[in-house]
Amino acid sequence: MMRKTALVTGATRGIGKVIALALGRAGFSVIVTGRTMAANTGRHDGMGGVAVPGSVEETVAEIEATDGTAYGLRLDLGDRASIDAAVKAGLERFGRIDLLVNNGIYQGPSVMQKILDVDLADAERATMGNFVNQFHLSRLVLKAMIQQGGGRMIFMSTLSSVEPTKGNNGLFYTAPKAAFNRIPDYINFEHSADGISAFLIEPGFTMTDTLRAAWGDAASDVGLGTQAREPEETARTVVWLATHEDAPRFAGAKLINAPDFFCDSRIALPE
C-alpha cells in the first residue's frame, strides 16, 4: 500500500507538533515545517521574544524514533518564497501531498494588541501571514492534489474568530482568522468534485508547551475559567478526518470542536 504524505505547518511545538507525531504513528510520511529549525532557538514574537521549546529537527527526530518517515523544511508564513520552496521540496521528495494541516500562525505583536496600539505594518504582516499566505499555501497544495486525484485539508481556526470579543486576542488575530475560515468552504464548493475535502476545526483552550513557556504559572488563566484540553484530543480528530472513509461528510463551513468531535458526532472513539 502506498504511504500517504502529510504537510503540517507550525509543527515545531504545541498542537502542530502533536498532530505531526500522531500522523507519523498513523503511517503518514510527514513533512514537518516551521520557522525554528534547530533546538533551543525558538522565540515567541507575540510575547516579546520569550524562549519557547521545540524545533523542526526535534519533531522529525521524534517521528523517526518510532520508525516513522519525516522530512523537515523551513516554512515561514510571513515569507512567501519559503512557502513556495517547502511545497516544491515536499513534492520532489514524496511525489504527492495527501493531507495539508494548516496549523501554523503568524505571531507578531499585533495579534494581542489593543486597537490603538496596533502598528499598521504589523497589522499587514498579520493579515498576510494568517490569511493571504495561508490561502497561497492552500492553493499550491490544492493544485497538486487535483493532479493526483484528490486529498484532504484541515484548517486550524479558533472559536474567538466567530464569537464576541473577550480574552487576550487582538483584532489582528481574530479578523484574519475569520477570513481564513472561508478558505475551506470555497475549496469544498469549487473542488469537492475533484476529490478534495477541506475541514475547519478549532481546538478550544488547549494547554501546550508553548503556552506554558510563554505564560508560566499564569497559563491556566488564559482560558478564562475554561477547563484546558490536551493537544492529543485535537490530534486524534485530525487523524480520523485525514483517514476515515466517512470523514468527507464533515467537510464544510461548520467550525468543528476538535476535542469534542467524537462525542458531538456520536462516533466511537478510535482505539
XYZ file of N, CA, C and O in Angstrom, residues 150 174 232 245:
16
model
N -7.010 13.830 -5.736
C -7.730 14.108 -4.502
C -6.810 14.359 -3.326
O -5.582 14.240 -3.419
N -7.996 37.690 15.429
C -9.309 37.122 15.127
C -9.830 37.507 13.746
O -10.486 36.700 13.089
N -3.443 16.160 22.350
C -3.715 14.828 21.801
C -5.177 14.659 21.402
O -5.496 13.864 20.495
N -13.002 6.871 5.900
C -13.771 6.971 4.657
C -15.025 7.819 4.807
O -15.532 8.376 3.822
